[in-house]
GROMACS .gro file of N, CA and C in nm:
model
  438
    1MET      N    1   0.072  -0.109  -0.004
    1MET     CA    2  -0.006   0.014  -0.005
    1MET      C    3   0.080   0.125   0.003
    2ASP      N    4   0.042   0.223  -0.081
    2ASP     CA    5   0.125   0.342  -0.090
    2ASP      C    6   0.047   0.467  -0.046
    3SER      N    7   0.065   0.583  -0.044
    3SER     CA    8  -0.010   0.700  -0.003
    3SER      C    9  -0.132   0.722  -0.097
    4ILE      N   10  -0.120   0.674  -0.218
    4ILE     CA   11  -0.261   0.681  -0.295
    4ILE      C   12  -0.343   0.601  -0.251
    5ASP      N   13  -0.317   0.474  -0.236
    5ASP     CA   14  -0.392   0.369  -0.170
    5ASP      C   15  -0.462   0.422  -0.044
    6GLY      N   16  -0.399   0.481   0.046
    6GLY     CA   17  -0.434   0.543   0.170
    6GLY      C   18  -0.549   0.636   0.140
    7LYS      N   19  -0.526   0.718   0.043
    7LYS     CA   20  -0.629   0.828   0.009
    7LYS      C   21  -0.744   0.773  -0.043
    8ILE      N   22  -0.713   0.667  -0.115
    8ILE     CA   23  -0.836   0.580  -0.158
    8ILE      C   24  -0.926   0.516  -0.067
    9ILE      N   25  -0.861   0.457   0.033
    9ILE     CA   26  -0.939   0.422   0.150
    9ILE      C   27  -0.991   0.508   0.213
   10ALA      N   28  -0.935   0.614   0.236
   10ALA     CA   29  -0.992   0.723   0.314
   10ALA      C   30  -1.127   0.793   0.250
   11GLN      N   31  -1.121   0.807   0.114
   11GLN     CA   32  -1.217   0.862   0.048
   11GLN      C   33  -1.352   0.764   0.034
   12LEU      N   34  -1.305   0.629   0.027
   12LEU     CA   35  -1.406   0.523   0.024
   12LEU      C   36  -1.474   0.498   0.162
   13GLY      N   37  -1.403   0.528   0.270
   13GLY     CA   38  -1.443   0.521   0.394
   13GLY      C   39  -1.566   0.623   0.425
   14ARG      N   40  -1.529   0.741   0.347
   14ARG     CA   41  -1.637   0.853   0.375
   14ARG      C   42  -1.759   0.841   0.273
   15ASP      N   43  -1.735   0.792   0.161
   15ASP     CA   44  -1.854   0.753   0.065
   15ASP      C   45  -1.820   0.644  -0.023
   16SER      N   46  -1.878   0.531   0.024
   16SER     CA   47  -1.848   0.400  -0.060
   16SER      C   48  -1.901   0.390  -0.194
   17GLY      N   49  -1.988   0.504  -0.217
   17GLY     CA   50  -2.058   0.483  -0.343
   17GLY      C   51  -2.006   0.590  -0.462
   18LEU      N   52  -1.877   0.626  -0.432
   18LEU     CA   53  -1.809   0.713  -0.541
   18LEU      C   54  -1.783   0.636  -0.666
   19THR      N   55  -1.799   0.693  -0.772
   19THR     CA   56  -1.765   0.635  -0.894
   19THR      C   57  -1.620   0.645  -0.915
   20SER      N   58  -1.575   0.563  -1.002
   20SER     CA   59  -1.437   0.548  -1.035
   20SER      C   60  -1.381   0.697  -1.100
   21GLU      N   61  -1.467   0.763  -1.149
   21GLU     CA   62  -1.444   0.902  -1.205
   21GLU      C   63  -1.417   1.005  -1.092
   22GLU      N   64  -1.515   0.989  -0.997
   22GLU     CA   65  -1.519   1.083  -0.889
   22GLU      C   66  -1.396   1.053  -0.791
   23LEU      N   67  -1.378   0.925  -0.773
   23LEU     CA   68  -1.265   0.889  -0.694
   23LEU      C   69  -1.128   0.927  -0.747
   24GLY      N   70  -1.123   0.885  -0.875
   24GLY     CA   71  -0.994   0.952  -0.929
   24GLY      C   72  -0.954   1.076  -0.909
   25ALA      N   73  -1.078   1.165  -0.968
   25ALA     CA   74  -1.050   1.325  -0.932
   25ALA      C   75  -1.020   1.360  -0.794
   26ARG      N   76  -1.053   1.267  -0.710
   26ARG     CA   77  -1.012   1.321  -0.560
   26ARG      C   78  -0.886   1.272  -0.519
   27VAL      N   79  -0.842   1.156  -0.576
   27VAL     CA   80  -0.704   1.121  -0.543
   27VAL      C   81  -0.586   1.156  -0.649
   28GLY      N   82  -0.625   1.209  -0.765
   28GLY     CA   83  -0.538   1.239  -0.867
   28GLY      C   84  -0.506   1.127  -0.956
   29LEU      N   85  -0.585   1.040  -0.980
   29LEU     CA   86  -0.567   0.929  -1.080
   29LEU      C   87  -0.694   0.944  -1.196
   30SER      N   88  -0.658   0.879  -1.294
   30SER     CA   89  -0.780   0.866  -1.411
   30SER      C   90  -0.864   0.756  -1.361
   31PRO      N   91  -0.992   0.770  -1.411
   31PRO     CA   92  -1.098   0.671  -1.369
   31PRO      C   93  -1.049   0.518  -1.367
   32SER      N   94  -0.982   0.483  -1.495
   32SER     CA   95  -0.941   0.345  -1.484
   32SER      C   96  -0.819   0.320  -1.403
   33ALA      N   97  -0.733   0.400  -1.363
   33ALA     CA   98  -0.639   0.371  -1.276
   33ALA      C   99  -0.703   0.349  -1.128
   34ALA      N  100  -0.799   0.446  -1.099
   34ALA     CA  101  -0.860   0.443  -0.964
   34ALA      C  102  -0.942   0.313  -0.944
   35HIS      N  103  -1.000   0.264  -1.050
   35HIS     CA  104  -1.069   0.128  -1.063
   35HIS      C  105  -0.977   0.032  -1.042
   36ARG      N  106  -0.865   0.012  -1.114
   36ARG     CA  107  -0.765  -0.073  -1.099
   36ARG      C  108  -0.719  -0.099  -0.952
   37ARG      N  109  -0.700   0.030  -0.889
   37ARG     CA  110  -0.654   0.032  -0.740
   37ARG      C  111  -0.744  -0.021  -0.659
   38VAL      N  112  -0.871   0.020  -0.682
   38VAL     CA  113  -0.990  -0.038  -0.592
   38VAL      C  114  -0.992  -0.178  -0.604
   39LYS      N  115  -0.986  -0.240  -0.721
   39LYS     CA  116  -0.985  -0.387  -0.720
   39LYS      C  117  -0.875  -0.458  -0.664
   40ALA      N  118  -0.762  -0.406  -0.678
   40ALA     CA  119  -0.642  -0.460  -0.616
   40ALA      C  120  -0.650  -0.460  -0.450
   41LEU      N  121  -0.715  -0.347  -0.394
   41LEU     CA  122  -0.726  -0.329  -0.255
   41LEU      C  123  -0.835  -0.434  -0.217
   42GLU      N  124  -0.929  -0.457  -0.282
   42GLU     CA  125  -1.032  -0.554  -0.264
   42GLU      C  126  -0.969  -0.690  -0.256
   43GLN      N  127  -0.865  -0.732  -0.344
   43GLN     CA  128  -0.813  -0.852  -0.366
   43GLN      C  129  -0.720  -0.890  -0.252
   44LEU      N  130  -0.659  -0.770  -0.186
   44LEU     CA  131  -0.570  -0.778  -0.084
   44LEU      C  132  -0.631  -0.798   0.038
   45GLY      N  133  -0.775  -0.776   0.049
   45GLY     CA  134  -0.836  -0.779   0.157
   45GLY      C  135  -0.844  -0.645   0.258
   46MET      N  136  -0.803  -0.552   0.179
   46MET     CA  137  -0.798  -0.417   0.259
   46MET      C  138  -0.953  -0.355   0.250
   47ILE      N  139  -1.026  -0.388   0.145
   47ILE     CA  140  -1.155  -0.334   0.145
   47ILE      C  141  -1.226  -0.475   0.150
   48LEU      N  142  -1.322  -0.469   0.241
   48LEU     CA  143  -1.398  -0.598   0.274
   48LEU      C  144  -1.530  -0.599   0.208
   49GLY      N  145  -1.593  -0.495   0.169
   49GLY     CA  146  -1.710  -0.478   0.118
   49GLY      C  147  -1.765  -0.335   0.105
   50TYR      N  148  -1.897  -0.330   0.073
   50TYR     CA  149  -1.954  -0.191   0.077
   50TYR      C  150  -2.097  -0.204   0.126
   51ARG      N  151  -2.147  -0.100   0.184
   51ARG     CA  152  -2.288  -0.115   0.255
   51ARG      C  153  -2.349   0.026   0.233
   52ALA      N  154  -2.488   0.012   0.245
   52ALA     CA  155  -2.559   0.133   0.240
   52ALA      C  156  -2.578   0.177   0.373
   53ARG      N  157  -2.578   0.309   0.405
   53ARG     CA  158  -2.613   0.357   0.553
   53ARG      C  159  -2.756   0.381   0.563
   54LEU      N  160  -2.832   0.308   0.622
   54LEU     CA  161  -2.983   0.333   0.644
   54LEU      C  162  -3.006   0.420   0.742
   55SER      N  163  -3.128   0.490   0.703
   55SER     CA  164  -3.179   0.567   0.817
   55SER      C  165  -3.258   0.489   0.926
   56SER      N  166  -3.272   0.533   1.037
   56SER     CA  167  -3.361   0.450   1.150
   56SER      C  168  -3.496   0.425   1.098
   57ALA      N  169  -3.560   0.508   1.027
   57ALA     CA  170  -3.684   0.487   0.977
   57ALA      C  171  -3.685   0.381   0.875
   58ALA      N  172  -3.572   0.363   0.789
   58ALA     CA  173  -3.565   0.247   0.697
   58ALA      C  174  -3.552   0.138   0.759
   59ARG      N  175  -3.513   0.122   0.880
   59ARG     CA  176  -3.483   0.005   0.950
   59ARG      C  177  -3.580  -0.023   1.047
   60GLY      N  178  -3.687   0.047   1.043
   60GLY     CA  179  -3.819   0.017   1.125
   60GLY      C  180  -3.795   0.076   1.261
   61ASN      N  181  -3.718   0.188   1.278
   61ASN     CA  182  -3.710   0.256   1.388
   61ASN      C  183  -3.672   0.179   1.522
   62PRO      N  184  -3.561   0.093   1.495
   62PRO     CA  185  -3.535   0.006   1.622
   62PRO      C  186  -3.483   0.077   1.729
   63SER      N  187  -3.501   0.009   1.857
   63SER     CA  188  -3.440   0.076   1.962
   63SER      C  189  -3.297   0.003   1.992
   64THR      N  190  -3.194   0.062   2.038
   64THR     CA  191  -3.077   0.001   2.048
   64THR      C  192  -3.038  -0.045   2.190
   65VAL      N  193  -3.001  -0.172   2.216
   65VAL     CA  194  -2.999  -0.216   2.341
   65VAL      C  195  -2.834  -0.290   2.350
   66PHE      N  196  -2.757  -0.249   2.443
   66PHE     CA  197  -2.636  -0.323   2.453
   66PHE      C  198  -2.630  -0.424   2.580
   67VAL      N  199  -2.585  -0.539   2.542
   67VAL     CA  200  -2.601  -0.639   2.628
   67VAL      C  201  -2.456  -0.688   2.655
   68SER      N  202  -2.412  -0.700   2.798
   68SER     CA  203  -2.301  -0.755   2.838
   68SER      C  204  -2.313  -0.906   2.863
   69VAL      N  205  -2.231  -0.983   2.806
   69VAL     CA  206  -2.245  -1.141   2.828
   69VAL      C  207  -2.139  -1.186   2.889
   70THR      N  208  -2.157  -1.280   3.007
   70THR     CA  209  -2.061  -1.352   3.066
   70THR      C  210  -2.086  -1.503   3.033
   71LEU      N  211  -1.982  -1.565   2.968
   71LEU     CA  212  -1.999  -1.707   2.967
   71LEU      C  213  -1.967  -1.790   3.100
   72THR      N  214  -2.008  -1.907   3.071
   72THR     CA  215  -1.988  -2.010   3.195
   72THR      C  216  -1.846  -2.033   3.216
   73ASP      N  217  -1.769  -2.026   3.105
   73ASP     CA  218  -1.620  -2.039   3.130
   73ASP      C  219  -1.552  -1.972   3.011
   74GLN      N  220  -1.437  -1.978   2.982
   74GLN     CA  221  -1.364  -1.911   2.872
   74GLN      C  222  -1.282  -2.004   2.793
   75ARG      N  223  -1.318  -2.129   2.790
   75ARG     CA  224  -1.242  -2.223   2.709
   75ARG      C  225  -1.284  -2.212   2.558
   76GLN      N  226  -1.180  -2.248   2.483
   76GLN     CA  227  -1.211  -2.207   2.335
   76GLN      C  228  -1.337  -2.279   2.279
   77ALA      N  229  -1.368  -2.390   2.330
   77ALA     CA  230  -1.478  -2.467   2.270
   77ALA      C  231  -1.608  -2.371   2.313
   78THR      N  232  -1.614  -2.330   2.455
   78THR     CA  233  -1.736  -2.261   2.462
   78THR      C  234  -1.741  -2.135   2.405
   79MET      N  235  -1.632  -2.060   2.394
   79MET     CA  236  -1.649  -1.938   2.318
   79MET      C  237  -1.669  -1.968   2.163
   80MET      N  238  -1.610  -2.060   2.106
   80MET     CA  239  -1.640  -2.085   1.949
   80MET      C  240  -1.796  -2.116   1.949
   81ALA      N  241  -1.847  -2.197   2.029
   81ALA     CA  242  -1.985  -2.246   2.014
   81ALA      C  243  -2.083  -2.132   2.028
   82PHE      N  244  -2.027  -2.018   2.126
   82PHE     CA  245  -2.111  -1.916   2.146
   82PHE      C  246  -2.109  -1.822   2.021
   83GLU      N  247  -1.994  -1.805   1.964
   83GLU     CA  248  -1.955  -1.706   1.836
   83GLU      C  249  -2.023  -1.758   1.722
   84GLN      N  250  -2.039  -1.905   1.700
   84GLN     CA  251  -2.083  -1.945   1.590
   84GLN      C  252  -2.242  -1.944   1.591
   85ALA      N  253  -2.316  -1.954   1.698
   85ALA     CA  254  -2.441  -1.943   1.727
   85ALA      C  255  -2.464  -1.786   1.719
   86LEU      N  256  -2.407  -1.712   1.756
   86LEU     CA  257  -2.422  -1.586   1.766
   86LEU      C  258  -2.422  -1.522   1.620
   87SER      N  259  -2.336  -1.587   1.518
   87SER     CA  260  -2.336  -1.553   1.399
   87SER      C  261  -2.458  -1.559   1.307
   88ARG      N  262  -2.538  -1.665   1.356
   88ARG     CA  263  -2.677  -1.678   1.311
   88ARG      C  264  -2.793  -1.606   1.367
   89THR      N  265  -2.747  -1.503   1.449
   89THR     CA  266  -2.854  -1.429   1.529
   89THR      C  267  -2.886  -1.298   1.470
   90ALA      N  268  -3.001  -1.276   1.399
   90ALA     CA  269  -3.032  -1.155   1.315
   90ALA      C  270  -3.049  -1.028   1.409
   91GLN      N  271  -3.076  -1.038   1.515
   91GLN     CA  272  -3.117  -0.925   1.600
   91GLN      C  273  -2.969  -0.864   1.660
   92VAL      N  274  -2.850  -0.932   1.632
   92VAL     CA  275  -2.745  -0.874   1.696
   92VAL      C  276  -2.665  -0.818   1.579
   93SER      N  277  -2.637  -0.677   1.594
   93SER     CA  278  -2.588  -0.617   1.489
   93SER      C  279  -2.426  -0.603   1.487
   94GLU      N  280  -2.385  -0.598   1.617
   94GLU     CA  281  -2.221  -0.596   1.653
   94GLU      C  282  -2.220  -0.690   1.774
   95ALA      N  283  -2.097  -0.744   1.770
   95ALA     CA  284  -2.057  -0.830   1.886
   95ALA      C  285  -1.900  -0.818   1.892
   96HIS      N  286  -1.861  -0.781   2.020
   96HIS     CA  287  -1.728  -0.756   2.051
   96HIS      C  288  -1.668  -0.846   2.171
   97LEU      N  289  -1.566  -0.915   2.144
   97LEU     CA  290  -1.491  -0.983   2.262
   97LEU      C  291  -1.434  -0.896   2.346
   98MET      N  292  -1.460  -0.873   2.483
   98MET     CA  293  -1.419  -0.781   2.556
   98MET      C  294  -1.313  -0.828   2.670
   99SER      N  295  -1.243  -0.733   2.729
   99SER     CA  296  -1.162  -0.762   2.840
   99SER      C  297  -1.237  -0.689   2.950
  100GLY      N  298  -1.223  -0.747   3.084
  100GLY     CA  299  -1.294  -0.693   3.189
  100GLY      C  300  -1.387  -0.789   3.256
  101GLU      N  301  -1.505  -0.739   3.311
  101GLU     CA  302  -1.585  -0.814   3.377
  101GLU      C  303  -1.672  -0.903   3.284
  102SER      N  304  -1.713  -0.868   3.163
  102SER     CA  305  -1.791  -0.958   3.079
  102SER      C  306  -1.696  -1.001   2.985
  103ASP      N  307  -1.749  -1.100   2.903
  103ASP     CA  308  -1.666  -1.166   2.792
  103ASP      C  309  -1.710  -1.091   2.654
  104TYR      N  310  -1.828  -1.047   2.638
  104TYR     CA  311  -1.868  -1.008   2.514
  104TYR      C  312  -1.959  -0.882   2.538
  105LEU      N  313  -1.971  -0.793   2.435
  105LEU     CA  314  -2.057  -0.665   2.429
  105LEU      C  315  -2.133  -0.689   2.312
  106LEU      N  316  -2.255  -0.697   2.322
  106LEU     CA  317  -2.353  -0.707   2.200
  106LEU      C  318  -2.430  -0.585   2.164
  107LYS      N  319  -2.442  -0.549   2.050
  107LYS     CA  320  -2.525  -0.429   2.015
  107LYS      C  321  -2.661  -0.491   1.945
  108VAL      N  322  -2.769  -0.481   2.016
  108VAL     CA  323  -2.886  -0.555   1.968
  108VAL      C  324  -2.992  -0.446   1.918
  109LEU      N  325  -3.033  -0.467   1.804
  109LEU     CA  326  -3.152  -0.373   1.743
  109LEU      C  327  -3.290  -0.439   1.767
  110VAL      N  328  -3.367  -0.369   1.838
  110VAL     CA  329  -3.508  -0.420   1.866
  110VAL      C  330  -3.604  -0.348   1.791
  111SER      N  331  -3.678  -0.404   1.693
  111SER     CA  332  -3.755  -0.327   1.591
  111SER      C  333  -3.878  -0.298   1.687
  112GLU      N  334  -3.973  -0.192   1.640
  112GLU     CA  335  -4.090  -0.153   1.720
  112GLU      C  336  -4.202  -0.287   1.727
  113SER      N  337  -4.190  -0.365   1.609
  113SER     CA  338  -4.285  -0.475   1.617
  113SER      C  339  -4.233  -0.609   1.713
  114ASP      N  340  -4.129  -0.587   1.775
  114ASP     CA  341  -4.063  -0.694   1.857
  114ASP      C  342  -4.036  -0.639   1.996
  115SER      N  343  -4.020  -0.731   2.089
  115SER     CA  344  -4.006  -0.693   2.218
  115SER      C  345  -3.859  -0.741   2.265
  116TYR      N  346  -3.790  -0.664   2.361
  116TYR     CA  347  -3.653  -0.702   2.390
  116TYR      C  348  -3.664  -0.830   2.497
  117GLU      N  349  -3.787  -0.834   2.570
  117GLU     CA  350  -3.817  -0.957   2.657
  117GLU      C  351  -3.802  -1.061   2.579
  118ARG      N  352  -3.886  -1.080   2.460
  118ARG     CA  353  -3.880  -1.199   2.386
  118ARG      C  354  -3.738  -1.231   2.328
  119ILE      N  355  -3.644  -1.132   2.288
  119ILE     CA  356  -3.535  -1.146   2.238
  119ILE      C  357  -3.422  -1.212   2.341
  120HIS      N  358  -3.432  -1.152   2.471
  120HIS     CA  359  -3.380  -1.191   2.579
  120HIS      C  360  -3.402  -1.335   2.623
  121ARG      N  361  -3.515  -1.365   2.632
  121ARG     CA  362  -3.570  -1.500   2.668
  121ARG      C  363  -3.551  -1.609   2.563
  122GLU      N  364  -3.581  -1.585   2.443
  122GLU     CA  365  -3.582  -1.674   2.340
  122GLU      C  366  -3.451  -1.681   2.249
  123VAL      N  367  -3.387  -1.571   2.237
  123VAL     CA  368  -3.262  -1.569   2.160
  123VAL      C  369  -3.133  -1.570   2.238
  124LEU      N  370  -3.116  -1.452   2.323
  124LEU     CA  371  -2.990  -1.443   2.398
  124LEU      C  372  -2.966  -1.537   2.494
  125SER      N  373  -3.054  -1.575   2.580
  125SER     CA  374  -3.042  -1.661   2.674
  125SER      C  375  -3.028  -1.811   2.635
  126ALA      N  376  -3.077  -1.834   2.509
  126ALA     CA  377  -3.057  -1.961   2.466
  126ALA      C  378  -2.928  -1.987   2.395
  127LEU      N  379  -2.837  -1.891   2.384
  127LEU     CA  380  -2.704  -1.916   2.304
  127LEU      C  381  -2.626  -1.981   2.396
  128PRO      N  382  -2.541  -2.093   2.338
  128PRO     CA  383  -2.460  -2.187   2.417
  128PRO      C  384  -2.364  -2.109   2.512
  129GLY      N  385  -2.346  -2.150   2.627
  129GLY     CA  386  -2.230  -2.097   2.712
  129GLY      C  387  -2.270  -1.986   2.798
  130VAL      N  388  -2.405  -1.916   2.792
  130VAL     CA  389  -2.427  -1.804   2.850
  130VAL      C  390  -2.457  -1.822   3.019
  131HIS      N  391  -2.402  -1.743   3.085
  131HIS     CA  392  -2.405  -1.762   3.231
  131HIS      C  393  -2.479  -1.639   3.278
  132ARG      N  394  -2.462  -1.519   3.217
  132ARG     CA  395  -2.528  -1.400   3.289
  132ARG      C  396  -2.526  -1.293   3.164
  133LEU      N  397  -2.659  -1.241   3.167
  133LEU     CA  398  -2.683  -1.121   3.059
  133LEU      C  399  -2.705  -0.999   3.137
  134VAL      N  400  -2.626  -0.876   3.116
  134VAL     CA  401  -2.658  -0.749   3.171
  134VAL      C  402  -2.698  -0.659   3.056
  135THR      N  403  -2.824  -0.601   3.070
  135THR     CA  404  -2.872  -0.519   2.971
  135THR      C  405  -2.868  -0.372   2.992
  136GLN      N  406  -2.842  -0.291   2.896
  136GLN     CA  407  -2.846  -0.144   2.903
  136GLN      C  408  -2.914  -0.100   2.776
  137PHE      N  409  -3.040  -0.011   2.805
  137PHE     CA  410  -3.109   0.053   2.692
  137PHE      C  411  -3.043   0.182   2.661
  138THR      N  412  -3.060   0.220   2.533
  138THR     CA  413  -3.009   0.352   2.486
  138THR      C  414  -3.112   0.436   2.505
  139ILE      N  415  -3.071   0.568   2.558
  139ILE     CA  416  -3.173   0.659   2.563
  139ILE      C  417  -3.183   0.749   2.430
  140ARG      N  418  -3.056   0.779   2.385
  140ARG     CA  419  -3.042   0.858   2.266
  140ARG      C  420  -2.911   0.849   2.205
  141THR      N  421  -2.922   0.819   2.073
  141THR     CA  422  -2.789   0.808   2.000
  141THR      C  423  -2.731   0.949   1.946
  142LEU      N  424  -2.611   0.980   1.974
  142LEU     CA  425  -2.566   1.093   1.914
  142LEU      C  426  -2.509   1.081   1.792
  143ALA      N  427  -2.518   1.168   1.703
  143ALA     CA  428  -2.463   1.162   1.569
  143ALA      C  429  -2.323   1.183   1.567
  144THR      N  430  -2.239   1.096   1.512
  144THR     CA  431  -2.096   1.079   1.495
  144THR      C  432  -2.060   1.064   1.353
  145GLU      N  433  -1.944   1.099   1.325
  145GLU     CA  434  -1.896   1.072   1.183
  145GLU      C  435  -1.825   0.945   1.187
  146ASP      N  436  -1.870   0.859   1.089
  146ASP     CA  437  -1.802   0.726   1.079
  146ASP      C  438  -1.650   0.721   1.031
   0.00000   0.00000   0.00000
């Protein structure tokens, strides 16, 4: 990676929908050179994918809930079973392996048509290896730049 690749990554991080022409103009390359560089960055695994940022309304105005998860133990088999089951859990939008008191921190999106109680009882508590769940509800999300 060189400085041009760094500029490309920075620009795509701000707006992944840029055309090759727009991207090239911003980083000082022709559209075809910008396209080739982006494809090379994708193949190197530097760019993992693209996604649309959806408004809360487009996502059904979900509530955001953070859940600290403590497992029964920290054996590799327990953690792998938990992570594999978690990857099939649609309500969890982010999961982080943590240091400190809990093992994982989950970001759960609860749609208006669903209830957190049901998700807690039927989904999260049913994940393998779960010993304890501590839930915190978001009051308001502050706008930040990605």
